mmCIF file of N, CA and C in Angstrom:
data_model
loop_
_atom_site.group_PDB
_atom_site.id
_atom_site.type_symbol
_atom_site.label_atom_id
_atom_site.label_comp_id
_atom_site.label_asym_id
_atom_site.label_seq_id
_atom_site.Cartn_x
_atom_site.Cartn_y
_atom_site.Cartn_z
ATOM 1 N N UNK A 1 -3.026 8.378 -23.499
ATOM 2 C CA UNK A 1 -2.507 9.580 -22.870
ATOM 3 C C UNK A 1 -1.120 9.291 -22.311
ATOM 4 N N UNK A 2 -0.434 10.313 -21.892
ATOM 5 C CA UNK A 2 0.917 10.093 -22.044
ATOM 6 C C UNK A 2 1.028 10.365 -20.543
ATOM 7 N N UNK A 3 1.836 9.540 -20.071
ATOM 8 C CA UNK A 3 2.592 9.414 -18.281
ATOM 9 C C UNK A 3 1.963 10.965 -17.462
ATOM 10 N N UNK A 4 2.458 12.106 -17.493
ATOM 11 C CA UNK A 4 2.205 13.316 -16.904
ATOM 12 C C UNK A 4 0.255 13.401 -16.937
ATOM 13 N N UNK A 5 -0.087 13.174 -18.040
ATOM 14 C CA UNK A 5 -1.788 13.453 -17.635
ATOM 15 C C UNK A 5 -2.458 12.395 -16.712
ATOM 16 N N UNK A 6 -1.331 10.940 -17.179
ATOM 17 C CA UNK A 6 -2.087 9.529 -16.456
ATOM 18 C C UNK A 6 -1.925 9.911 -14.517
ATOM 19 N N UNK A 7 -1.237 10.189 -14.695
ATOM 20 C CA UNK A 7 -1.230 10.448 -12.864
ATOM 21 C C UNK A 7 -1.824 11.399 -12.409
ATOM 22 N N UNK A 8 -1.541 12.764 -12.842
ATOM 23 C CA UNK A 8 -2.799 13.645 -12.916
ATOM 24 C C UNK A 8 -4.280 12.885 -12.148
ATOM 25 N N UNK A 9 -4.524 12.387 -13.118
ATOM 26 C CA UNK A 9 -6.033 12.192 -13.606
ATOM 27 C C UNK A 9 -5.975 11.026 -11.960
ATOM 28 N N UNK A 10 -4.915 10.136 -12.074
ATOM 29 C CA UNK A 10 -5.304 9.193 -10.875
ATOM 30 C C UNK A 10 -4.531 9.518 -9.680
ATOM 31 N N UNK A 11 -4.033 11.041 -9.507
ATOM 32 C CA UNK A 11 -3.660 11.204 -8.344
ATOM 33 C C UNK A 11 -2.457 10.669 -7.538
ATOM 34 N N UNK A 12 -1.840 10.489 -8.530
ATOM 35 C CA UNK A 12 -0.425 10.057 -7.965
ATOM 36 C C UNK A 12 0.430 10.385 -9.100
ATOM 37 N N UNK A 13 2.441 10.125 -8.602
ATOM 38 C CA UNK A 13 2.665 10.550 -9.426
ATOM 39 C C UNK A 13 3.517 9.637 -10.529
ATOM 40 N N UNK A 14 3.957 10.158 -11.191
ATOM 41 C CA UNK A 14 4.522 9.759 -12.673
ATOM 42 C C UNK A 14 5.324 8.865 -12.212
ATOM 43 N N UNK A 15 6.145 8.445 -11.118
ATOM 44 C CA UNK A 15 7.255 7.884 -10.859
ATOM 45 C C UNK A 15 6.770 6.576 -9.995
ATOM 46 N N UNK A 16 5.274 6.516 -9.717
ATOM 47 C CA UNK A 16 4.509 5.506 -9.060
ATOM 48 C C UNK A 16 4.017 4.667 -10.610
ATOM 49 N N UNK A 17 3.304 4.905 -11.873
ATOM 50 C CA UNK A 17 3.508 4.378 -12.496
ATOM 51 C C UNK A 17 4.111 3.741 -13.393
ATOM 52 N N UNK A 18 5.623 4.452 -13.347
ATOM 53 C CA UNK A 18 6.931 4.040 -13.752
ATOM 54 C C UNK A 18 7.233 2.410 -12.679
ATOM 55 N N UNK A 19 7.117 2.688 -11.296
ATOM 56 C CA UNK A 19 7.279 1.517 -10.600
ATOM 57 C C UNK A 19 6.373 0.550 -10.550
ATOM 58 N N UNK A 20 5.033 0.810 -10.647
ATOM 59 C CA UNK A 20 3.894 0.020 -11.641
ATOM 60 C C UNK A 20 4.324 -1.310 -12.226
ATOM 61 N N UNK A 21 4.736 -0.538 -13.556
ATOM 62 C CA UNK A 21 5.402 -1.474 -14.484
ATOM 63 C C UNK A 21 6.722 -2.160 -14.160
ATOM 64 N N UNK A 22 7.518 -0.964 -13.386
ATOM 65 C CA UNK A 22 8.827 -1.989 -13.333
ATOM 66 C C UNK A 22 8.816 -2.830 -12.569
ATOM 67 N N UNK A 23 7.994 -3.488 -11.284
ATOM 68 C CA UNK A 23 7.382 -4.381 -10.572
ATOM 69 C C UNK A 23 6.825 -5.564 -11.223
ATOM 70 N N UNK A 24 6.160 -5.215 -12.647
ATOM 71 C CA UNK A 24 5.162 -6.086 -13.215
ATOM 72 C C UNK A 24 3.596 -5.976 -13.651
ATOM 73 N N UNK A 25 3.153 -5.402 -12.742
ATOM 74 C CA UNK A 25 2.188 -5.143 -12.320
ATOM 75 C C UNK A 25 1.417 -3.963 -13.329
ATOM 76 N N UNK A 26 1.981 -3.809 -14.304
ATOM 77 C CA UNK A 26 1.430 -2.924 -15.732
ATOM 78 C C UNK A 26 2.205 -3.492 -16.623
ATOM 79 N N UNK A 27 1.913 -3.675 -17.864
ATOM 80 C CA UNK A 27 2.363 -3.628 -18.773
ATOM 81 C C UNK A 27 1.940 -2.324 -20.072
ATOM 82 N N UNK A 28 2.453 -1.419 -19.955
ATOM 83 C CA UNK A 28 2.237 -0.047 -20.516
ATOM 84 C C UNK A 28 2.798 -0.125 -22.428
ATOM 85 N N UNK A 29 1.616 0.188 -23.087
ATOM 86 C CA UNK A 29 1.868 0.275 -24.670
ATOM 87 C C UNK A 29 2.996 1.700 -24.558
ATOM 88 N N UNK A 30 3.934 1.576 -25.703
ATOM 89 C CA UNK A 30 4.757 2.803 -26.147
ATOM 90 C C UNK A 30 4.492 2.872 -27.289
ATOM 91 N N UNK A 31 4.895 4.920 -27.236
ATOM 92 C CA UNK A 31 4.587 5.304 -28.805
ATOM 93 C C UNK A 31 5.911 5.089 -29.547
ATOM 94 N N UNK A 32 6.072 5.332 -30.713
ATOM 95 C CA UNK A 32 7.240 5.386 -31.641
ATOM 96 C C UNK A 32 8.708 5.810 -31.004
ATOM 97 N N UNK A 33 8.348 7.111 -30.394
ATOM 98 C CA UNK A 33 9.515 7.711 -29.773
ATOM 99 C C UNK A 33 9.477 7.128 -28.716
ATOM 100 N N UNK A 34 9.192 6.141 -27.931
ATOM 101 C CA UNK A 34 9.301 5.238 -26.381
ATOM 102 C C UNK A 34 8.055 5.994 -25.283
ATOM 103 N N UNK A 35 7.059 7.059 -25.888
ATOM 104 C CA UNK A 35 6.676 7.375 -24.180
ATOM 105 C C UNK A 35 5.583 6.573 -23.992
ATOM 106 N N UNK A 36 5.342 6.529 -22.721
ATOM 107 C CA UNK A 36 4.287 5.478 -22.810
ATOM 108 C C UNK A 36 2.861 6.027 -23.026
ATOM 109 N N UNK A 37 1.874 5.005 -23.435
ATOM 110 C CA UNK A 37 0.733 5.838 -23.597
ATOM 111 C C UNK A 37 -0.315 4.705 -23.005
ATOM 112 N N UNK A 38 -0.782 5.576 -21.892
ATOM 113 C CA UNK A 38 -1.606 4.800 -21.260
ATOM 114 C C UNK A 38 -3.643 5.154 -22.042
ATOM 115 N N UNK A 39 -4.091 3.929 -21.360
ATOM 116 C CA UNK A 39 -5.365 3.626 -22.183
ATOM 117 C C UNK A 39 -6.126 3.962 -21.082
ATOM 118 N N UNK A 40 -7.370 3.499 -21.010
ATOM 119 C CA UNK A 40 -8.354 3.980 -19.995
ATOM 120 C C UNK A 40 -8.645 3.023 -18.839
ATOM 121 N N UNK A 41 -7.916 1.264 -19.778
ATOM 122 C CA UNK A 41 -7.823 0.353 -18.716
ATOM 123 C C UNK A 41 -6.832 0.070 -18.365
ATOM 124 N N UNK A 42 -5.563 1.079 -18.466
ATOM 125 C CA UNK A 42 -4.587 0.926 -17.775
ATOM 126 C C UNK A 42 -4.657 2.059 -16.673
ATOM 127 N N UNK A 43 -5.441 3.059 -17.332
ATOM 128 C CA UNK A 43 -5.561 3.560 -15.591
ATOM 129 C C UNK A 43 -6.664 3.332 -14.541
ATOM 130 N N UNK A 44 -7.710 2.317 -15.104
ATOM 131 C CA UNK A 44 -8.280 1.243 -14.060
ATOM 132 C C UNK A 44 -7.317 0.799 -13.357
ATOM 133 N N UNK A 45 -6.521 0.021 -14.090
ATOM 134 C CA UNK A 45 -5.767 -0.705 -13.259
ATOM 135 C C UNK A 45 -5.138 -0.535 -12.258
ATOM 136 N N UNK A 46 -4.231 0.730 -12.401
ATOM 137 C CA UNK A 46 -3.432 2.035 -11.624
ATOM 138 C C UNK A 46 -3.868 1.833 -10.684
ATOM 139 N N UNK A 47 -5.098 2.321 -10.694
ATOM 140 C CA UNK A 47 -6.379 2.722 -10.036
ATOM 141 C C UNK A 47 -6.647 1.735 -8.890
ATOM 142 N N UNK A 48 -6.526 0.442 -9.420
ATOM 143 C CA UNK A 48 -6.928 -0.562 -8.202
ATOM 144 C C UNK A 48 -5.448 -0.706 -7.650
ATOM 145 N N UNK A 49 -4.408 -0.933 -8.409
ATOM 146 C CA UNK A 49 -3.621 -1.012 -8.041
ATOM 147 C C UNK A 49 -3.295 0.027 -6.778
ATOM 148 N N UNK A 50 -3.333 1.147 -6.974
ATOM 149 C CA UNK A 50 -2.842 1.994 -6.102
ATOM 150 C C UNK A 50 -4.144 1.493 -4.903
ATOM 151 N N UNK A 51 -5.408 1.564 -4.778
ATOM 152 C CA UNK A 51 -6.070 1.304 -3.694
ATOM 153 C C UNK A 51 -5.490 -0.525 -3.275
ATOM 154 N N UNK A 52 -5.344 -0.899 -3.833
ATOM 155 C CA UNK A 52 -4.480 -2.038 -2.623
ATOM 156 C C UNK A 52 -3.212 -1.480 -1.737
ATOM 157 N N UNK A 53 -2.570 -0.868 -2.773
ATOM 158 C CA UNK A 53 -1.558 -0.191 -1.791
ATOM 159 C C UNK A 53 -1.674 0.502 -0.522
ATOM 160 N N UNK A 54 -2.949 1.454 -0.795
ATOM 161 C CA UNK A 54 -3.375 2.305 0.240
ATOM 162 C C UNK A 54 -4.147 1.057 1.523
ATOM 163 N N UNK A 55 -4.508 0.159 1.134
ATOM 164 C CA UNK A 55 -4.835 -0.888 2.118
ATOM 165 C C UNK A 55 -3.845 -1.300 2.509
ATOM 166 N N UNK A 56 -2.533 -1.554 2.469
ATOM 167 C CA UNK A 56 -1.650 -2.228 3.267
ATOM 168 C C UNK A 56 -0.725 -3.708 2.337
ATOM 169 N N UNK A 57 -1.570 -3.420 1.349
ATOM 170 C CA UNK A 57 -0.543 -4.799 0.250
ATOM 171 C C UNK A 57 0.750 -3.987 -0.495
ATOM 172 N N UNK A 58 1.726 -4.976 -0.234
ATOM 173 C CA UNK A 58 2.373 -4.497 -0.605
ATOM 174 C C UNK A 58 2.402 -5.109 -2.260
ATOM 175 N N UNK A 59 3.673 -4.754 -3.318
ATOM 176 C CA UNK A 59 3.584 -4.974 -4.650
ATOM 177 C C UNK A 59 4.104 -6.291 -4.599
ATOM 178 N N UNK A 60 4.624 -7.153 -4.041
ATOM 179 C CA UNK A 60 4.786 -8.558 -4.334
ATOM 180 C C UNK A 60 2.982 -8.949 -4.328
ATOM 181 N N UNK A 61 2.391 -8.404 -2.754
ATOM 182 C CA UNK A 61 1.133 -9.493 -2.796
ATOM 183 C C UNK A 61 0.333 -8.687 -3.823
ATOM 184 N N UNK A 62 0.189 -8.174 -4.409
ATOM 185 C CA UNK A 62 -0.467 -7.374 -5.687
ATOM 186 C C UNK A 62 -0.701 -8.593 -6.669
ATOM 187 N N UNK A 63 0.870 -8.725 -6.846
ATOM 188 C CA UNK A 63 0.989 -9.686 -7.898
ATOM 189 C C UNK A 63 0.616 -10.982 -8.073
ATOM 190 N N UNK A 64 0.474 -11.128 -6.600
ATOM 191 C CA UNK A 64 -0.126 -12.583 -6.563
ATOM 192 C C UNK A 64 -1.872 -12.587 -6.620
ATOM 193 N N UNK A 65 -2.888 -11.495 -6.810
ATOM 194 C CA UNK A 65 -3.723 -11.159 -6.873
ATOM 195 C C UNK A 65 -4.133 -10.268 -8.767
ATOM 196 N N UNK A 66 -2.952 -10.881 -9.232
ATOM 197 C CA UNK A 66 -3.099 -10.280 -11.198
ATOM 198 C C UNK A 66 -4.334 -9.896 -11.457
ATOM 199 N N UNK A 67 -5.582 -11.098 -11.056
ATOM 200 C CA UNK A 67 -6.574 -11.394 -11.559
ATOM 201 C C UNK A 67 -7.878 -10.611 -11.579
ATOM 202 N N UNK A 68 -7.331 -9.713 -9.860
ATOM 203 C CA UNK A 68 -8.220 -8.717 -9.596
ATOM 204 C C UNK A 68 -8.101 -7.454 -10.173
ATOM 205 N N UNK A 69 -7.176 -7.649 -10.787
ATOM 206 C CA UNK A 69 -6.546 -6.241 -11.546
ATOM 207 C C UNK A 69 -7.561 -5.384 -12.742
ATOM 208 N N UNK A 70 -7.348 -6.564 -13.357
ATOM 209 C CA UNK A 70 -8.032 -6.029 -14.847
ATOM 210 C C UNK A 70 -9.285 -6.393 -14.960
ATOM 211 N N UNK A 71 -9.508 -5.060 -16.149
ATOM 212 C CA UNK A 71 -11.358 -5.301 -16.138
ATOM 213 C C UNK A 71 -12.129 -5.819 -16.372
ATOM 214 N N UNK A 72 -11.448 -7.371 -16.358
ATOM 215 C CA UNK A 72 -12.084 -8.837 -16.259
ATOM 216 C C UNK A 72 -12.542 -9.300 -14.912
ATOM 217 N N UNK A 73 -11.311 -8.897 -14.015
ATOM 218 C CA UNK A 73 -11.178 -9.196 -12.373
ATOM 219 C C UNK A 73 -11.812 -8.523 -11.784
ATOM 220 N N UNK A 74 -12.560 -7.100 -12.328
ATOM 221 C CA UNK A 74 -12.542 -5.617 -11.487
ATOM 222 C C UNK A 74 -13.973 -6.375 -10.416
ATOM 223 N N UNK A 75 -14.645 -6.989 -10.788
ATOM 224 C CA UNK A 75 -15.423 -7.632 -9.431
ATOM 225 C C UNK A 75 -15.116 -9.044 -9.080
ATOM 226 N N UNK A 76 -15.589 -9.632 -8.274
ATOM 227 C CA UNK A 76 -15.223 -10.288 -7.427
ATOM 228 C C UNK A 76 -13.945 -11.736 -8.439
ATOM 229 N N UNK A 77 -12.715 -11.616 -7.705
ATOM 230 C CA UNK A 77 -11.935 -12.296 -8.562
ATOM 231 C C UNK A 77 -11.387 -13.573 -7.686
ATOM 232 N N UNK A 78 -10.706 -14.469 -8.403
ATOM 233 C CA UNK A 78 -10.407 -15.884 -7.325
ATOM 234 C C UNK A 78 -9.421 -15.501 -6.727
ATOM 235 N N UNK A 79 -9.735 -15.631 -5.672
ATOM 236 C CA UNK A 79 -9.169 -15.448 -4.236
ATOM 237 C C UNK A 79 -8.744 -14.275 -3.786
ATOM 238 N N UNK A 80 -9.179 -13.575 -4.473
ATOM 239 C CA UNK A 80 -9.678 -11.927 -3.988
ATOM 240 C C UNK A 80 -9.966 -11.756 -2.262
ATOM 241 N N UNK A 81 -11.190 -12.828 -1.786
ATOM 242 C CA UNK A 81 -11.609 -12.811 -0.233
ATOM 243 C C UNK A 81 -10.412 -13.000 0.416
ATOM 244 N N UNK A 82 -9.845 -14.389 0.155
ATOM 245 C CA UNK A 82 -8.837 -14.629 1.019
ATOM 246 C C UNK A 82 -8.034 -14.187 1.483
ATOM 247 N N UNK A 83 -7.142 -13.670 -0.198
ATOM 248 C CA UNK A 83 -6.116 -12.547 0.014
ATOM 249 C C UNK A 83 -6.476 -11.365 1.104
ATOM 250 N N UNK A 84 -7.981 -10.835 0.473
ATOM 251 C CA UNK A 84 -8.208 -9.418 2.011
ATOM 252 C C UNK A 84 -8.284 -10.043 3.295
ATOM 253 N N UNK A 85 -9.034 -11.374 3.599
ATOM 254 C CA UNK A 85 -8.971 -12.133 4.609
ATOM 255 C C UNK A 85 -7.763 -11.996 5.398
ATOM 256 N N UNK A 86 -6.291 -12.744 4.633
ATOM 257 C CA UNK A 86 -4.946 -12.598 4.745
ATOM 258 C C UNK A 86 -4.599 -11.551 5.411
ATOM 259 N N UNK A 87 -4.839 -10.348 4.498
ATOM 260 C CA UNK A 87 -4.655 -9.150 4.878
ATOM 261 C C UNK A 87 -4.768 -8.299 6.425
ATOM 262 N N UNK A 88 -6.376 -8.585 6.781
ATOM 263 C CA UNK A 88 -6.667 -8.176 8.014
ATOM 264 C C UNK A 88 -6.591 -9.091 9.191
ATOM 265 N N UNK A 89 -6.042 -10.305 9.137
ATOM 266 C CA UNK A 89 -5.124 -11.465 9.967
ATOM 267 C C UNK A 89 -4.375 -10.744 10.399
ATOM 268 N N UNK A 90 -3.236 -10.391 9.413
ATOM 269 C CA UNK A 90 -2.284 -9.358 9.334
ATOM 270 C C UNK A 90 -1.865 -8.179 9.991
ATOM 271 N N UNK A 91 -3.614 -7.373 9.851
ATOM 272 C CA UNK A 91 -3.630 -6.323 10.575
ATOM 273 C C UNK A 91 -3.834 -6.305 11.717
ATOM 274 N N UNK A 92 -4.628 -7.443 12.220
ATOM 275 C CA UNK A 92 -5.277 -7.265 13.371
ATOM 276 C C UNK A 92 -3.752 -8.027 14.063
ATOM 277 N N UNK A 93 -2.842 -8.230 14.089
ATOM 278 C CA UNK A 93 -1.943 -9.303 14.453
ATOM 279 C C UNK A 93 -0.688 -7.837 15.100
ATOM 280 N N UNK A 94 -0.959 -6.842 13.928
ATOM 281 C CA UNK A 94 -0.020 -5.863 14.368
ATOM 282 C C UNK A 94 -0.512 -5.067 14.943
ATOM 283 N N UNK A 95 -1.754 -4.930 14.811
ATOM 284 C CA UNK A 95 -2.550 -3.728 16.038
ATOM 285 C C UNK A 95 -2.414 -4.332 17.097
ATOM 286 N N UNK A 96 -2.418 -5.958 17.642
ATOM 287 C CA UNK A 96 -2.084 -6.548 18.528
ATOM 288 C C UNK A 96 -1.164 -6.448 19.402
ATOM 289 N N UNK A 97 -0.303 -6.299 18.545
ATOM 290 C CA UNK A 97 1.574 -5.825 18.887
ATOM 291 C C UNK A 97 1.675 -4.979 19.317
ATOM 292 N N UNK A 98 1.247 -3.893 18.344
ATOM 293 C CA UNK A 98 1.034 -2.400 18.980
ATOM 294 C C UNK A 98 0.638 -2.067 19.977
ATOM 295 N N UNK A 99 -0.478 -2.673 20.706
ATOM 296 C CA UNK A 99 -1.236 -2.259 21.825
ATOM 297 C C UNK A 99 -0.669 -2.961 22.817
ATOM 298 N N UNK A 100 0.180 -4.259 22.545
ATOM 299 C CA UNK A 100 1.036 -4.972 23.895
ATOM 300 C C UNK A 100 2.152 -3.764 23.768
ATOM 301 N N UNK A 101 2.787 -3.201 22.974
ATOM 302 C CA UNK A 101 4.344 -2.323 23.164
ATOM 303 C C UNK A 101 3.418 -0.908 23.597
ATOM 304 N N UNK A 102 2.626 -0.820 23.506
ATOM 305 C CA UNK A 102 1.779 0.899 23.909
ATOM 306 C C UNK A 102 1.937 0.380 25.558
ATOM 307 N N UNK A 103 1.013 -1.027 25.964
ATOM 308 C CA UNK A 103 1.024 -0.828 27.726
ATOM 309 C C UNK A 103 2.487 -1.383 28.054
ATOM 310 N N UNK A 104 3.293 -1.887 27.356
ATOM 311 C CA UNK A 104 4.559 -1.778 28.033
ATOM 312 C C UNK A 104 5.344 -0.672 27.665
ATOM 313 N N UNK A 105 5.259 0.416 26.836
ATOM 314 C CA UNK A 105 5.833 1.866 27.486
ATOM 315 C C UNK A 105 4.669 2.765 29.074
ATOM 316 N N UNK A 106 3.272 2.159 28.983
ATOM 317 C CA UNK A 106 2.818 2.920 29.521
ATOM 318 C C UNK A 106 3.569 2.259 31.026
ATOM 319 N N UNK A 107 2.854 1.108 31.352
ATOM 320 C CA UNK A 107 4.080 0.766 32.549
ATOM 321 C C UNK A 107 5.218 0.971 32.720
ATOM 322 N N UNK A 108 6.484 1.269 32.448
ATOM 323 C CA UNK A 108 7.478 1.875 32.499
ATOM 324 C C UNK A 108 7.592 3.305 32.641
ATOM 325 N N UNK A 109 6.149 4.008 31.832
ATOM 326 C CA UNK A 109 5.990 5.726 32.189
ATOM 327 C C UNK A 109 5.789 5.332 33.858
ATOM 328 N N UNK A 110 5.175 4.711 33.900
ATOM 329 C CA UNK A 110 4.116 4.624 35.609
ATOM 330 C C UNK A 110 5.407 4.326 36.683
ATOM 331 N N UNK A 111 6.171 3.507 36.297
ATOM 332 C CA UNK A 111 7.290 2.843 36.679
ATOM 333 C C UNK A 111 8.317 4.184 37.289
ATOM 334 N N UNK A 112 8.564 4.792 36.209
ATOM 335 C CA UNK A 112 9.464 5.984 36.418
ATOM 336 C C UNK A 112 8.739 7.348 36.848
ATOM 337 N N UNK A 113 7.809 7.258 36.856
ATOM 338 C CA UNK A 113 7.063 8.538 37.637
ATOM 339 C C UNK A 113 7.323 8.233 38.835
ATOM 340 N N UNK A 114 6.489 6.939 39.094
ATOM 341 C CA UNK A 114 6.220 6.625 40.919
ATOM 342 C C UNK A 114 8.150 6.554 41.679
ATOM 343 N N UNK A 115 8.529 6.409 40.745
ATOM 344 C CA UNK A 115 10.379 6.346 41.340
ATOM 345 C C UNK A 115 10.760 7.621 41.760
ATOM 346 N N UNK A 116 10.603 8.418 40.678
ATOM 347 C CA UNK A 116 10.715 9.957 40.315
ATOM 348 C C UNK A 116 10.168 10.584 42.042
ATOM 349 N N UNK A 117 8.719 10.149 41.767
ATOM 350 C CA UNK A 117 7.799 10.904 43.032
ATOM 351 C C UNK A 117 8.337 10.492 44.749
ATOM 352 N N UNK A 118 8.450 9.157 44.665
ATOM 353 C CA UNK A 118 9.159 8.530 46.142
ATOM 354 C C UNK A 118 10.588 9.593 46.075
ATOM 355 N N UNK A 119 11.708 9.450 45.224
ATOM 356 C CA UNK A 119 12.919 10.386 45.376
ATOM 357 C C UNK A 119 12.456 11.850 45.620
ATOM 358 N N UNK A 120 11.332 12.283 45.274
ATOM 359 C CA UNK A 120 11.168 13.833 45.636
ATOM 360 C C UNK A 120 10.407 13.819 46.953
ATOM 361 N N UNK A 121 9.482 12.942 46.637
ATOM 362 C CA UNK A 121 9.385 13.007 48.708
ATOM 363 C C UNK A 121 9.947 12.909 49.737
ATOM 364 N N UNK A 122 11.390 11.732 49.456
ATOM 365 C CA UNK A 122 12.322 11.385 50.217
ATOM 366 C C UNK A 122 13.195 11.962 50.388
ATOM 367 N N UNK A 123 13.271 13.198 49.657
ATOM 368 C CA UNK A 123 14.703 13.658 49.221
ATOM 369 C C UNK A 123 14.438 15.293 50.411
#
């Protein structure tokens, strides 16, 4: 099937499996006239591909994970754990962050209220 139905069908668009391939991360058959024509395990692949994305990998660490790709890899592949392991290190490291920069705006809200409130009482 040709680019416009392949995204269709997997919900994203034409210009995500264009970057697919130009990343690496597909290698897409062409017809005579150049369009590409995707197979049923290239839009597996898509397919996983795009759900790593939606987890937080970006397309370098994709690539370092080839193995999980295809429908050789599609269950449990080498170093598949780790990599997600990696992953939620990762996450939990920036939710970390996040929640130290959340109570240091909230102290500074508290900071400038109670300033705010003393100048209107005093004033």
């Amino acid at each position: 099937m040709q680019a416009r139905e392949a995204a269709e069908r997997l919900g994203i668009t034409q210009r995500m499996l264009r970057h697919y391939e130009k990343v690496g991360l597909m290698d897409v058959r062409r017809s005579e006239n150049g369009y590409r024509l995707y197979t049923e395990a290239d839009l597996r692949r898509a397919g996983r591909i795009h759900d790593f994305i939606a987890t937080g990998f970006s397309t370098r660490e994709i690539r370092t994970m080839a193995a999980c790709l295809s429908d050789e890899g599609a269950g449990p592949c080498a170093g598949g754990i780790e990599k997600l392991m990696e992953k939620l290190g990762h996450i939990d490291r920036l939710r970390a962050d996040l929640e130290d920069r959340r109570e240091a705006v909230l102290d500074r809200l508290a900071t400038l209220r109670r300033a705010l409130s003393q100048r209107a009482s005093s004033g």
